[in-house]
Amino acid sequence: MGRLRWRGGRLSDSARDQLLQRALQHADVSRLARRLASRVPVDASPLAESRLAAVSAVLRVVDEEPQLLFIKRAELERDPWSGHMAFPGGRLEPGDASLEMTAVRETQEELALDLTQGRMLGRLDDLAPRNRSLPPIIVRPFVAIVEPDVTFTPSEEVAATFWVPLSRLQHERSKAEYVVEINGNRATFPAFRVEQHIVWGLTERIVRQLLALVGP
């Protein structure tokens, strides 16, 4: 590969495209992109009171290792997912032309990360919370890839960010269980360990979908 050119302290468009093409040629990413393109994702049937939302599962490739971006949501009283490990995203707003645009807009608002400078690879199956105490919402996950040295600025809604290698998530040591009390009853959910944090619920289900498409 030739030398990547910078423009005003930032990568030029051609250099960014070169990095993205290099990432897309990675075996795991290439396999994921093909499978996303060939499958028909499952659309949920919303109820009358259901809200629609979208999240972005953002990948990058560093040192030949695909990594997945997680955020830890800030502790906010109005947020039912306060403090949870999650992906950037949020609810469909009237100005959004599609749920894909919701995912792009929310990622920009929460992280100042512009996914239009990367590549959208496709989407996963719709999901809804299994806990009836949560708002009636349907979440559509989208998968994107960005250049390896991308930077972002978390908003007040984001307490922390984590890039986690997919190989670590695929390892048996990353699998865990999360016990939570729901309406006075203890329930156990599958989970992943990300550093000292636990990924469970909708985010865990999205990660599981993603890993199934990456695997051989």
PDB file of C-alpha atoms in Angstrom:
ATOM      1  CA  MET A   1       0.000   0.000   0.000  1.00  0.00           C
ATOM      2  CA  GLY A   2       1.175   3.544  -0.684  1.00  0.00           C
ATOM      3  CA  ARG A   3       1.569   6.239   1.910  1.00  0.00           C
ATOM      4  CA  LEU A   4      -1.716   7.615   3.266  1.00  0.00           C
ATOM      5  CA  ARG A   5      -2.176  11.327   2.668  1.00  0.00           C
ATOM      6  CA  TRP A   6      -3.396  13.767   5.298  1.00  0.00           C
ATOM      7  CA  ARG A   7      -5.372  16.951   4.609  1.00  0.00           C
ATOM      8  CA  GLY A   8      -5.413  19.663   7.269  1.00  0.00           C
ATOM      9  CA  GLY A   9      -4.511  17.196  10.016  1.00  0.00           C
ATOM     10  CA  ARG A  10      -7.160  14.720   8.840  1.00  0.00           C
ATOM     11  CA  LEU A  11      -7.045  11.779   6.491  1.00  0.00           C
ATOM     12  CA  SER A  12      -7.990  12.632   2.933  1.00  0.00           C
ATOM     13  CA  ASP A  13     -11.067  10.973   1.436  1.00  0.00           C
ATOM     14  CA  SER A  14      -8.921   8.679  -0.686  1.00  0.00           C
ATOM     15  CA  ALA A  15      -6.814   7.667   2.321  1.00  0.00           C
ATOM     16  CA  ARG A  16      -9.913   6.972   4.396  1.00  0.00           C
ATOM     17  CA  ASP A  17     -11.344   4.855   1.597  1.00  0.00           C
ATOM     18  CA  GLN A  18      -8.045   2.983   1.395  1.00  0.00           C
ATOM     19  CA  LEU A  19      -8.182   2.154   5.090  1.00  0.00           C
ATOM     20  CA  LEU A  20     -11.809   1.060   4.851  1.00  0.00           C
ATOM     21  CA  GLN A  21     -11.048  -1.171   1.861  1.00  0.00           C
ATOM     22  CA  ARG A  22      -8.197  -2.726   3.817  1.00  0.00           C
ATOM     23  CA  ALA A  23     -10.552  -3.394   6.749  1.00  0.00           C
ATOM     24  CA  LEU A  24     -13.213  -4.854   4.453  1.00  0.00           C
ATOM     25  CA  GLN A  25     -10.652  -7.335   3.110  1.00  0.00           C
ATOM     26  CA  HIS A  26     -10.107  -8.806   6.568  1.00  0.00           C
ATOM     27  CA  ALA A  27     -11.454 -12.381   6.512  1.00  0.00           C
ATOM     28  CA  ASP A  28     -13.878 -11.895   9.423  1.00  0.00           C
ATOM     29  CA  VAL A  29     -15.180  -8.561   8.161  1.00  0.00           C
ATOM     30  CA  SER A  30     -15.509  -9.821   4.597  1.00  0.00           C
ATOM     31  CA  ARG A  31     -17.453 -12.867   5.806  1.00  0.00           C
ATOM     32  CA  LEU A  32     -19.711 -10.692   7.947  1.00  0.00           C
ATOM     33  CA  ALA A  33     -20.395  -8.275   5.070  1.00  0.00           C
ATOM     34  CA  ARG A  34     -21.292 -11.127   2.697  1.00  0.00           C
ATOM     35  CA  ARG A  35     -23.631 -12.734   5.195  1.00  0.00           C
ATOM     36  CA  LEU A  36     -25.348  -9.473   6.050  1.00  0.00           C
ATOM     37  CA  ALA A  37     -25.877  -8.798   2.338  1.00  0.00           C
ATOM     38  CA  SER A  38     -27.325 -12.240   1.624  1.00  0.00           C
ATOM     39  CA  ARG A  39     -29.656 -12.751   4.596  1.00  0.00           C
ATOM     40  CA  VAL A  40     -33.165 -11.407   5.130  1.00  0.00           C
ATOM     41  CA  PRO A  41     -33.337  -9.840   8.611  1.00  0.00           C
ATOM     42  CA  VAL A  42     -36.346 -10.445  10.832  1.00  0.00           C
ATOM     43  CA  ASP A  43     -38.643  -7.435  11.253  1.00  0.00           C
ATOM     44  CA  ALA A  44     -40.600  -7.251  14.518  1.00  0.00           C
ATOM     45  CA  SER A  45     -44.335  -6.521  14.470  1.00  0.00           C
ATOM     46  CA  PRO A  46     -44.839  -3.385  16.573  1.00  0.00           C
ATOM     47  CA  LEU A  47     -47.793  -2.960  18.885  1.00  0.00           C
ATOM     48  CA  ALA A  48     -49.843   0.213  18.768  1.00  0.00           C
ATOM     49  CA  GLU A  49     -47.855   1.654  21.685  1.00  0.00           C
ATOM     50  CA  SER A  50     -44.425   0.484  20.499  1.00  0.00           C
ATOM     51  CA  ARG A  51     -41.677   3.010  19.828  1.00  0.00           C
ATOM     52  CA  LEU A  52     -39.003   2.300  17.224  1.00  0.00           C
ATOM     53  CA  ALA A  53     -35.293   2.730  17.871  1.00  0.00           C
ATOM     54  CA  ALA A  54     -31.968   1.906  16.240  1.00  0.00           C
ATOM     55  CA  VAL A  55     -28.426   1.251  17.441  1.00  0.00           C
ATOM     56  CA  SER A  56     -25.033   1.071  15.730  1.00  0.00           C
ATOM     57  CA  ALA A  57     -22.681  -1.864  16.214  1.00  0.00           C
ATOM     58  CA  VAL A  58     -19.483  -0.128  15.066  1.00  0.00           C
ATOM     59  CA  LEU A  59     -16.404  -2.082  14.017  1.00  0.00           C
ATOM     60  CA  ARG A  60     -12.832  -1.137  13.213  1.00  0.00           C
ATOM     61  CA  VAL A  61      -9.752  -3.219  12.368  1.00  0.00           C
ATOM     62  CA  VAL A  62      -6.543  -2.541  14.305  1.00  0.00           C
ATOM     63  CA  ASP A  63      -3.411  -4.702  13.897  1.00  0.00           C
ATOM     64  CA  GLU A  64      -5.453  -7.188  11.833  1.00  0.00           C
ATOM     65  CA  GLU A  65      -7.941  -7.526  14.712  1.00  0.00           C
ATOM     66  CA  PRO A  66     -11.610  -6.537  14.279  1.00  0.00           C
ATOM     67  CA  GLN A  67     -12.843  -4.606  17.320  1.00  0.00           C
ATOM     68  CA  LEU A  68     -16.375  -3.726  18.422  1.00  0.00           C
ATOM     69  CA  LEU A  69     -17.286  -0.411  20.057  1.00  0.00           C
ATOM     70  CA  PHE A  70     -19.282  -0.401  23.311  1.00  0.00           C
ATOM     71  CA  ILE A  71     -20.443   2.546  25.358  1.00  0.00           C
ATOM     72  CA  LYS A  72     -21.354   2.687  29.040  1.00  0.00           C
ATOM     73  CA  ARG A  73     -24.427   4.839  29.426  1.00  0.00           C
ATOM     74  CA  ALA A  74     -24.258   7.646  31.968  1.00  0.00           C
ATOM     75  CA  GLU A  75     -26.299   7.432  35.167  1.00  0.00           C
ATOM     76  CA  LEU A  76     -29.397   9.423  34.205  1.00  0.00           C
ATOM     77  CA  GLU A  77     -32.690   9.241  36.047  1.00  0.00           C
ATOM     78  CA  ARG A  78     -34.810   9.493  32.896  1.00  0.00           C
ATOM     79  CA  ASP A  79     -32.995   6.639  31.134  1.00  0.00           C
ATOM     80  CA  PRO A  80     -34.352   3.097  31.835  1.00  0.00           C
ATOM     81  CA  TRP A  81     -30.997   1.763  30.601  1.00  0.00           C
ATOM     82  CA  SER A  82     -29.032   4.108  32.856  1.00  0.00           C
ATOM     83  CA  GLY A  83     -25.508   2.865  33.513  1.00  0.00           C
ATOM     84  CA  HIS A  84     -25.825  -0.119  31.163  1.00  0.00           C
ATOM     85  CA  MET A  85     -23.270  -1.281  28.635  1.00  0.00           C
ATOM     86  CA  ALA A  86     -24.763  -0.569  25.218  1.00  0.00           C
ATOM     87  CA  PHE A  87     -24.261   0.506  21.630  1.00  0.00           C
ATOM     88  CA  PRO A  88     -24.790   4.114  20.525  1.00  0.00           C
ATOM     89  CA  GLY A  89     -28.373   4.661  19.456  1.00  0.00           C
ATOM     90  CA  GLY A  90     -31.808   5.892  20.387  1.00  0.00           C
ATOM     91  CA  ARG A  91     -35.386   6.387  19.317  1.00  0.00           C
ATOM     92  CA  LEU A  92     -36.694   7.224  15.861  1.00  0.00           C
ATOM     93  CA  GLU A  93     -37.433  10.947  15.602  1.00  0.00           C
ATOM     94  CA  PRO A  94     -39.873  12.646  13.176  1.00  0.00           C
ATOM     95  CA  GLY A  95     -37.015  14.062  11.093  1.00  0.00           C
ATOM     96  CA  ASP A  96     -35.379  10.664  10.518  1.00  0.00           C
ATOM     97  CA  ALA A  97     -35.945   9.337   7.006  1.00  0.00           C
ATOM     98  CA  SER A  98     -35.308   5.753   8.175  1.00  0.00           C
ATOM     99  CA  LEU A  99     -34.118   3.747  11.152  1.00  0.00           C
ATOM    100  CA  GLU A 100     -30.690   3.606   9.529  1.00  0.00           C
ATOM    101  CA  MET A 101     -30.656   7.408   9.660  1.00  0.00           C
ATOM    102  CA  THR A 102     -31.686   7.173  13.334  1.00  0.00           C
ATOM    103  CA  ALA A 103     -28.635   5.016  14.029  1.00  0.00           C
ATOM    104  CA  VAL A 104     -26.366   7.459  12.159  1.00  0.00           C
ATOM    105  CA  ARG A 105     -27.860  10.531  13.872  1.00  0.00           C
ATOM    106  CA  GLU A 106     -27.734   9.065  17.376  1.00  0.00           C
ATOM    107  CA  THR A 107     -24.135   7.931  16.936  1.00  0.00           C
ATOM    108  CA  GLN A 108     -23.240  11.458  15.839  1.00  0.00           C
ATOM    109  CA  GLU A 109     -25.076  12.991  18.806  1.00  0.00           C
ATOM    110  CA  GLU A 110     -23.695  10.619  21.429  1.00  0.00           C
ATOM    111  CA  LEU A 111     -20.108  10.296  20.206  1.00  0.00           C
ATOM    112  CA  ALA A 112     -19.565  12.950  17.495  1.00  0.00           C
ATOM    113  CA  LEU A 113     -18.795   9.941  15.295  1.00  0.00           C
ATOM    114  CA  ASP A 114     -19.937  10.328  11.674  1.00  0.00           C
ATOM    115  CA  LEU A 115     -20.795   6.897  10.285  1.00  0.00           C
ATOM    116  CA  THR A 116     -21.270   8.348   6.809  1.00  0.00           C
ATOM    117  CA  GLN A 117     -17.460   8.624   6.720  1.00  0.00           C
ATOM    118  CA  GLY A 118     -17.309   4.848   7.194  1.00  0.00           C
ATOM    119  CA  ARG A 119     -19.348   2.072   5.613  1.00  0.00           C
ATOM    120  CA  MET A 120     -22.714   0.627   6.650  1.00  0.00           C
ATOM    121  CA  LEU A 121     -22.476  -3.163   6.265  1.00  0.00           C
ATOM    122  CA  GLY A 122     -26.101  -4.068   6.929  1.00  0.00           C
ATOM    123  CA  ARG A 123     -28.539  -4.787   9.724  1.00  0.00           C
ATOM    124  CA  LEU A 124     -29.407  -7.527  12.175  1.00  0.00           C
ATOM    125  CA  ASP A 125     -32.769  -8.856  13.378  1.00  0.00           C
ATOM    126  CA  ASP A 126     -35.112  -6.549  15.279  1.00  0.00           C
ATOM    127  CA  LEU A 127     -35.197  -7.014  19.054  1.00  0.00           C
ATOM    128  CA  ALA A 128     -37.550  -6.021  21.876  1.00  0.00           C
ATOM    129  CA  PRO A 129     -37.043  -6.032  25.660  1.00  0.00           C
ATOM    130  CA  ARG A 130     -38.247  -9.174  27.417  1.00  0.00           C
ATOM    131  CA  ASN A 131     -38.743  -7.250  30.652  1.00  0.00           C
ATOM    132  CA  ARG A 132     -42.281  -5.867  30.733  1.00  0.00           C
ATOM    133  CA  SER A 133     -41.239  -3.140  33.159  1.00  0.00           C
ATOM    134  CA  LEU A 134     -39.235  -1.513  30.345  1.00  0.00           C
ATOM    135  CA  PRO A 135     -40.823   0.785  27.746  1.00  0.00           C
ATOM    136  CA  PRO A 136     -42.464  -0.991  24.764  1.00  0.00           C
ATOM    137  CA  ILE A 137     -39.771  -0.503  22.166  1.00  0.00           C
ATOM    138  CA  ILE A 138     -38.399  -2.304  19.113  1.00  0.00           C
ATOM    139  CA  VAL A 139     -34.681  -1.916  18.442  1.00  0.00           C
ATOM    140  CA  ARG A 140     -33.135  -2.360  14.989  1.00  0.00           C
ATOM    141  CA  PRO A 141     -29.344  -2.938  15.077  1.00  0.00           C
ATOM    142  CA  PHE A 142     -27.147  -1.749  12.212  1.00  0.00           C
ATOM    143  CA  VAL A 143     -23.535  -2.811  11.624  1.00  0.00           C
ATOM    144  CA  ALA A 144     -20.969  -0.272  10.421  1.00  0.00           C
ATOM    145  CA  ILE A 145     -17.219  -0.153   9.974  1.00  0.00           C
ATOM    146  CA  VAL A 146     -14.996   2.904  10.413  1.00  0.00           C
ATOM    147  CA  GLU A 147     -11.328   3.710   9.877  1.00  0.00           C
ATOM    148  CA  PRO A 148      -8.949   2.353  12.565  1.00  0.00           C
ATOM    149  CA  ASP A 149      -7.803   5.698  13.999  1.00  0.00           C
ATOM    150  CA  VAL A 150     -11.241   7.270  14.208  1.00  0.00           C
ATOM    151  CA  THR A 151     -11.735   9.639  17.147  1.00  0.00           C
ATOM    152  CA  PHE A 152     -14.891  10.750  18.909  1.00  0.00           C
ATOM    153  CA  THR A 153     -16.106  12.968  21.726  1.00  0.00           C
ATOM    154  CA  PRO A 154     -18.650  11.345  24.055  1.00  0.00           C
ATOM    155  CA  SER A 155     -21.665  13.429  25.060  1.00  0.00           C
ATOM    156  CA  GLU A 156     -23.010  13.715  28.610  1.00  0.00           C
ATOM    157  CA  GLU A 157     -25.125  10.613  27.908  1.00  0.00           C
ATOM    158  CA  VAL A 158     -21.978   8.451  27.620  1.00  0.00           C
ATOM    159  CA  ALA A 159     -19.843   7.672  30.672  1.00  0.00           C
ATOM    160  CA  ALA A 160     -17.172   5.590  28.906  1.00  0.00           C
ATOM    161  CA  THR A 161     -16.253   3.899  25.619  1.00  0.00           C
ATOM    162  CA  PHE A 162     -14.555   0.559  24.952  1.00  0.00           C
ATOM    163  CA  TRP A 163     -13.084  -1.056  21.827  1.00  0.00           C
ATOM    164  CA  VAL A 164     -13.215  -4.826  22.372  1.00  0.00           C
ATOM    165  CA  PRO A 165     -11.620  -7.403  20.034  1.00  0.00           C
ATOM    166  CA  LEU A 166     -14.165  -9.809  18.566  1.00  0.00           C
ATOM    167  CA  SER A 167     -11.792 -12.670  19.355  1.00  0.00           C
ATOM    168  CA  ARG A 168     -12.093 -11.821  23.047  1.00  0.00           C
ATOM    169  CA  LEU A 169     -15.878 -11.851  22.882  1.00  0.00           C
ATOM    170  CA  GLN A 170     -15.746 -15.211  21.069  1.00  0.00           C
ATOM    171  CA  HIS A 171     -13.621 -16.712  23.840  1.00  0.00           C
ATOM    172  CA  GLU A 172     -15.339 -18.867  26.446  1.00  0.00           C
ATOM    173  CA  ARG A 173     -13.821 -16.765  29.249  1.00  0.00           C
ATOM    174  CA  SER A 174     -15.862 -13.752  28.131  1.00  0.00           C
ATOM    175  CA  LYS A 175     -19.169 -15.554  28.656  1.00  0.00           C
ATOM    176  CA  ALA A 176     -20.989 -14.911  31.906  1.00  0.00           C
ATOM    177  CA  GLU A 177     -24.392 -14.850  33.576  1.00  0.00           C
ATOM    178  CA  TYR A 178     -26.170 -11.821  34.976  1.00  0.00           C
ATOM    179  CA  VAL A 179     -28.679 -12.147  37.791  1.00  0.00           C
ATOM    180  CA  VAL A 180     -31.257  -9.409  38.221  1.00  0.00           C
ATOM    181  CA  GLU A 181     -34.434  -9.019  40.260  1.00  0.00           C
ATOM    182  CA  ILE A 182     -37.533  -8.337  38.152  1.00  0.00           C
ATOM    183  CA  ASN A 183     -40.857  -7.692  39.847  1.00  0.00           C
ATOM    184  CA  GLY A 184     -39.645  -9.442  42.981  1.00  0.00           C
ATOM    185  CA  ASN A 185     -38.297 -12.485  41.116  1.00  0.00           C
ATOM    186  CA  ARG A 186     -34.664 -13.352  40.414  1.00  0.00           C
ATOM    187  CA  ALA A 187     -33.881 -13.946  36.744  1.00  0.00           C
ATOM    188  CA  THR A 188     -30.640 -15.102  35.127  1.00  0.00           C
ATOM    189  CA  PHE A 189     -29.558 -13.824  31.719  1.00  0.00           C
ATOM    190  CA  PRO A 190     -26.625 -14.763  29.458  1.00  0.00           C
ATOM    191  CA  ALA A 191     -23.960 -12.073  29.377  1.00  0.00           C
ATOM    192  CA  PHE A 192     -20.471 -11.095  28.230  1.00  0.00           C
ATOM    193  CA  ARG A 193     -17.668  -9.660  30.360  1.00  0.00           C
ATOM    194  CA  VAL A 194     -16.127  -6.469  28.964  1.00  0.00           C
ATOM    195  CA  GLU A 195     -13.275  -5.455  31.259  1.00  0.00           C
ATOM    196  CA  GLN A 196     -14.958  -4.974  34.651  1.00  0.00           C
ATOM    197  CA  HIS A 197     -18.413  -4.538  33.115  1.00  0.00           C
ATOM    198  CA  ILE A 198     -21.229  -6.908  32.153  1.00  0.00           C
ATOM    199  CA  VAL A 199     -23.011  -6.802  28.794  1.00  0.00           C
ATOM    200  CA  TRP A 200     -26.488  -8.279  29.038  1.00  0.00           C
ATOM    201  CA  GLY A 201     -30.061  -7.814  27.809  1.00  0.00           C
ATOM    202  CA  LEU A 202     -30.630  -6.368  24.341  1.00  0.00           C
ATOM    203  CA  THR A 203     -26.942  -5.582  23.865  1.00  0.00           C
ATOM    204  CA  GLU A 204     -25.930  -9.158  24.649  1.00  0.00           C
ATOM    205  CA  ARG A 205     -28.488 -10.431  22.142  1.00  0.00           C
ATOM    206  CA  ILE A 206     -27.077  -8.107  19.463  1.00  0.00           C
ATOM    207  CA  VAL A 207     -23.518  -9.253  20.179  1.00  0.00           C
ATOM    208  CA  ARG A 208     -24.640 -12.880  19.917  1.00  0.00           C
ATOM    209  CA  GLN A 209     -26.223 -12.218  16.512  1.00  0.00           C
ATOM    210  CA  LEU A 210     -23.080 -10.479  15.297  1.00  0.00           C
ATOM    211  CA  LEU A 211     -20.695 -13.212  16.469  1.00  0.00           C
ATOM    212  CA  ALA A 212     -22.837 -15.894  14.810  1.00  0.00           C
ATOM    213  CA  LEU A 213     -22.397 -14.116  11.469  1.00  0.00           C
ATOM    214  CA  VAL A 214     -18.655 -13.614  11.941  1.00  0.00           C
ATOM    215  CA  GLY A 215     -17.943 -17.209  12.879  1.00  0.00           C
ATOM    216  CA  PRO A 216     -17.018 -19.933  10.376  1.00  0.00           C
TER     217      PRO A 216
END
